[in-house]
Amino acid sequence: TAGITQAPTSQILAAGRSMTLRCTQDMRHNAMYWYRQDLGLGLRLIHYSNTAGTTGKGEVPDGYSVSRANTDDFPLTLASAVPSQTSVYFCASSQGAGRGETQYFGPGTRLLVL
Amino acid sequence: EDKVVQSPLSLVVHEGDTVTLNCSYEVTNFRSLLWYKQEKKAPTFLFMLTSSGIEKKSGRLSSILDKKELFSILNITATQTGDSAIYLCAVGNSGAGSYQLTFGKGTKLSVIP
């Protein structure tokens, strides 16, 4: 099985443009997460979803939105990108609280906003 | 605010050395502590610890949790160049019906031949 896939692998985006980062998992995990990783700051949670149809805000949600229409997909949208959103973005999933809390990570998307 | 602090931030050792990586935390509603290894791309899972004093072991890696003193250590014996990576500690907490991880900034381990 593929586990978690993310697309694109990398992207250069002009400031002010919108973009959707895609994340798909084939493990039938209930919970999914989006993190950004920046040098010196570590991994920080942007948004999460405990189950299809629900989403919640993490530590750094401003400028990002998510949706969870089904179990497998959890896209992250930047409505109007700014240079401070330059980062590496990781999607993760887990079985869900009370059933399996280990999070498994996708390969990441490297985003440069100019 | 939940906090996870790892030390040292970076470490350079020779092949064959033994290393100990530290992780201390302040988290409300503690559920678990996880260690990950990150090489060039995604973090990969190593251990999850939920109970104090019970060592988890996988090959040359082992880890233990102290819930009274709020810390964990990750030991790597007989280090190899392939152990070079960033090691991340994360603490899971539950609140408002959700489970989330708070990550430390990581320890960058470099193993030289």
Short mmCIF file of C-alpha atoms in Angstrom, two decimals:
data_model
loop_
_atom_site.label_atom_id
_atom_site.label_comp_id
_atom_site.label_asym_id
_atom_site.label_seq_id
_atom_site.Cartn_x
_atom_site.Cartn_y
_atom_site.Cartn_z
CA THR A 1 0.00 0.00 0.00
CA ALA A 2 1.11 3.58 -0.64
CA GLY A 3 0.30 4.86 2.86
CA ILE A 4 0.11 8.62 2.52
CA THR A 5 0.76 10.48 -0.70
CA GLN A 6 1.16 14.23 -1.11
CA ALA A 7 1.16 16.38 -4.21
CA PRO A 8 2.91 18.30 -5.52
CA THR A 9 6.40 17.35 -4.30
CA SER A 10 7.49 20.95 -4.59
CA GLN A 11 6.09 24.22 -5.87
CA ILE A 12 7.12 27.82 -6.45
CA LEU A 13 4.17 30.16 -6.00
CA ALA A 14 3.79 33.88 -6.55
CA ALA A 15 2.58 35.84 -3.55
CA GLY A 16 -1.15 36.48 -3.70
CA ARG A 17 -1.90 33.31 -5.65
CA SER A 18 -3.95 30.46 -4.25
CA MET A 19 -2.88 26.86 -4.05
CA THR A 20 -4.18 23.53 -2.78
CA LEU A 21 -1.83 20.93 -1.36
CA ARG A 22 -3.24 17.45 -1.76
CA CYS A 23 -3.04 14.60 0.72
CA THR A 24 -4.48 11.11 0.31
CA GLN A 25 -4.18 8.09 2.61
CA ASP A 26 -5.19 4.50 1.90
CA MET A 27 -5.00 3.16 5.46
CA ARG A 28 -8.62 4.02 6.33
CA HIS A 29 -7.35 6.16 9.19
CA ASN A 30 -9.94 8.34 10.90
CA ALA A 31 -7.69 11.24 11.86
CA MET A 32 -5.59 13.41 9.57
CA TYR A 33 -3.29 16.35 10.21
CA TRP A 34 -1.38 19.10 8.42
CA TYR A 35 1.95 20.36 9.77
CA ARG A 36 4.48 22.86 8.58
CA GLN A 37 8.17 22.43 9.35
CA ASP A 38 10.48 25.43 9.52
CA LEU A 39 14.14 25.61 10.49
CA GLY A 40 14.48 26.32 14.18
CA LEU A 41 10.76 25.99 14.85
CA GLY A 42 10.16 22.29 14.34
CA LEU A 43 6.85 20.78 13.28
CA ARG A 44 3.78 22.88 14.02
CA LEU A 45 0.18 21.76 13.60
CA ILE A 46 -1.91 23.81 11.15
CA HIS A 47 -5.25 21.98 11.04
CA TYR A 48 -6.53 18.55 11.91
CA SER A 49 -9.54 16.35 11.31
CA ASN A 50 -10.64 13.66 13.78
CA THR A 51 -13.02 12.07 11.29
CA ALA A 52 -14.57 12.73 7.90
CA GLY A 53 -16.80 15.80 8.01
CA THR A 54 -15.02 17.48 10.93
CA THR A 55 -12.00 19.77 11.11
CA GLY A 56 -10.23 21.78 13.80
CA LYS A 57 -7.59 24.46 14.14
CA GLY A 58 -4.07 23.73 15.29
CA GLU A 59 -1.32 26.00 16.52
CA VAL A 60 -0.82 28.03 13.31
CA PRO A 61 -4.10 28.00 11.28
CA ASP A 62 -4.14 31.57 9.94
CA GLY A 63 -3.98 31.79 6.15
CA TYR A 64 -4.91 28.12 5.68
CA SER A 65 -8.15 26.21 5.26
CA VAL A 66 -8.96 22.52 5.07
CA SER A 67 -11.87 20.24 4.23
CA ARG A 68 -12.54 16.57 4.90
CA ALA A 69 -15.25 15.40 2.53
CA ASN A 70 -14.26 11.73 2.84
CA THR A 71 -11.95 9.47 4.87
CA ASP A 72 -9.09 9.38 2.40
CA ASP A 73 -8.50 13.00 1.35
CA PHE A 74 -7.50 16.05 3.36
CA PRO A 75 -6.55 19.00 1.12
CA LEU A 76 -4.91 22.14 2.49
CA THR A 77 -5.66 25.43 0.74
CA LEU A 78 -3.73 28.68 0.83
CA ALA A 79 -6.21 31.29 -0.36
CA SER A 80 -3.69 34.09 -0.93
CA ALA A 81 -0.12 32.99 -0.35
CA VAL A 82 2.42 35.15 1.48
CA PRO A 83 6.21 34.67 1.70
CA SER A 84 5.97 33.62 5.37
CA GLN A 85 4.14 30.51 4.16
CA THR A 86 7.35 29.27 2.57
CA SER A 87 7.87 25.97 4.34
CA VAL A 88 7.81 22.21 4.07
CA TYR A 89 4.29 20.87 4.58
CA PHE A 90 3.64 17.40 5.94
CA CYS A 91 0.35 15.56 6.02
CA ALA A 92 -0.09 12.81 8.61
CA SER A 93 -2.75 10.34 9.65
CA SER A 94 -3.59 8.08 12.57
CA GLN A 95 -6.28 5.57 13.40
CA GLY A 96 -7.72 8.06 15.86
CA ALA A 97 -7.84 8.79 19.56
CA GLY A 98 -8.54 5.71 21.64
CA ARG A 99 -7.77 3.32 18.75
CA GLY A 100 -4.27 4.16 17.58
CA GLU A 101 -2.52 7.40 18.21
CA THR A 102 0.71 6.96 16.28
CA GLN A 103 0.81 9.44 13.43
CA TYR A 104 2.30 8.40 10.09
CA PHE A 105 3.65 11.06 7.77
CA GLY A 106 3.53 11.67 4.05
CA PRO A 107 6.66 12.61 2.07
CA GLY A 108 6.02 16.35 2.27
CA THR A 109 5.53 19.28 -0.09
CA ARG A 110 8.21 21.93 -0.31
CA LEU A 111 6.62 25.33 -1.01
CA LEU A 112 8.42 28.53 -1.90
CA VAL A 113 6.32 31.71 -1.99
CA LEU A 114 7.96 34.64 -3.77
CA GLU B 1 0.85 26.14 26.71
CA ASP B 2 2.24 22.67 26.00
CA LYS B 3 6.00 22.52 25.70
CA VAL B 4 8.49 19.87 24.54
CA VAL B 5 12.21 20.55 24.89
CA GLN B 6 14.88 18.35 23.36
CA SER B 7 18.56 18.35 24.15
CA PRO B 8 21.13 18.59 22.84
CA LEU B 9 20.08 20.43 19.68
CA SER B 10 22.93 18.80 17.78
CA LEU B 11 25.50 16.13 18.43
CA VAL B 12 28.48 14.76 16.50
CA VAL B 13 29.83 11.33 17.41
CA HIS B 14 32.08 8.67 15.93
CA GLU B 15 30.83 5.35 14.68
CA GLY B 16 30.56 2.87 17.53
CA ASP B 17 29.78 5.49 20.17
CA THR B 18 26.67 5.32 22.35
CA VAL B 19 24.42 8.39 22.46
CA THR B 20 21.59 9.51 24.71
CA LEU B 21 19.02 12.01 23.47
CA ASN B 22 16.81 13.83 25.95
CA CYS B 23 13.23 15.03 25.84
CA SER B 24 11.44 16.90 28.62
CA TYR B 25 7.86 18.06 28.49
CA GLU B 26 5.10 20.08 30.11
CA VAL B 27 1.77 18.95 28.70
CA THR B 28 -1.75 18.96 30.05
CA ASN B 29 -3.76 15.76 29.60
CA PHE B 30 -0.70 13.65 28.73
CA ARG B 31 -1.50 10.55 26.70
CA SER B 32 1.76 9.35 25.15
CA LEU B 33 5.28 10.27 24.08
CA LEU B 34 6.56 9.38 20.62
CA TRP B 35 10.00 9.35 19.03
CA TYR B 36 10.52 9.82 15.30
CA LYS B 37 13.57 9.70 13.05
CA GLN B 38 13.75 12.20 10.18
CA GLU B 39 16.33 11.77 7.46
CA LYS B 40 15.79 13.62 4.22
CA LYS B 41 12.02 13.61 4.06
CA ALA B 42 9.18 12.48 6.28
CA PRO B 43 9.54 11.61 9.96
CA THR B 44 9.37 7.86 10.49
CA PHE B 45 7.97 6.38 13.67
CA LEU B 46 10.32 4.75 16.19
CA PHE B 47 8.56 4.32 19.55
CA MET B 48 5.45 5.24 21.46
CA LEU B 49 5.66 5.28 25.26
CA THR B 50 2.73 5.52 27.61
CA SER B 51 3.91 3.97 30.88
CA SER B 52 6.77 4.97 33.15
CA GLY B 53 9.78 2.73 33.54
CA ILE B 54 9.01 0.28 30.74
CA GLU B 55 11.80 0.23 28.18
CA LYS B 56 10.93 -0.06 24.52
CA LYS B 57 13.67 -1.60 22.39
CA SER B 58 14.28 -2.05 18.69
CA GLY B 59 17.71 -3.30 17.69
CA ARG B 60 20.29 -0.77 18.85
CA LEU B 61 17.64 1.79 19.81
CA SER B 62 15.85 1.92 23.13
CA SER B 63 13.71 4.44 24.95
CA ILE B 64 12.18 4.91 28.37
CA LEU B 65 9.69 7.34 29.90
CA ASP B 66 9.59 8.90 33.36
CA LYS B 67 6.15 10.39 33.93
CA LYS B 68 7.03 11.65 37.39
CA GLU B 69 10.00 13.72 36.22
CA LEU B 70 8.36 14.41 32.82
CA PHE B 71 11.12 13.26 30.51
CA SER B 72 12.17 10.53 28.14
CA ILE B 73 15.49 9.39 26.75
CA LEU B 74 16.36 7.72 23.48
CA ASN B 75 19.52 5.63 23.51
CA ILE B 76 21.41 4.48 20.45
CA THR B 77 24.25 2.01 21.00
CA ALA B 78 27.08 1.18 18.56
CA THR B 79 26.11 4.08 16.32
CA GLN B 80 26.43 3.79 12.55
CA THR B 81 26.56 6.45 9.84
CA GLY B 82 23.02 5.45 8.91
CA ASP B 83 21.87 6.72 12.29
CA SER B 84 22.63 10.28 11.15
CA ALA B 85 19.30 12.09 11.22
CA ILE B 86 17.13 14.49 13.17
CA TYR B 87 15.40 12.75 16.06
CA LEU B 88 12.05 14.23 17.01
CA CYS B 89 10.23 13.85 20.29
CA ALA B 90 6.48 14.48 20.36
CA VAL B 91 4.01 14.39 23.21
CA GLY B 92 0.39 13.49 22.68
CA ASN B 93 -2.35 15.17 24.66
CA SER B 94 -6.08 14.88 24.59
CA GLY B 95 -8.48 17.71 25.07
CA ALA B 96 -11.80 18.86 23.66
CA GLY B 97 -12.34 15.41 22.15
CA SER B 98 -9.23 15.43 19.99
CA TYR B 99 -5.74 14.01 20.24
CA GLN B 100 -2.80 16.15 19.13
CA LEU B 101 0.98 15.95 19.09
CA THR B 102 3.28 18.72 20.23
CA PHE B 103 6.77 18.35 18.78
CA GLY B 104 10.14 19.39 20.11
CA LYS B 105 12.61 21.09 17.78
CA GLY B 106 14.62 17.91 17.37
CA THR B 107 18.18 16.71 17.96
CA LYS B 108 20.40 16.57 14.89
CA LEU B 109 22.73 13.57 15.20
CA SER B 110 25.74 13.26 12.94
CA VAL B 111 27.72 10.01 13.03
CA ILE B 112 31.14 10.23 11.40
CA PRO B 113 33.20 7.22 10.33
#
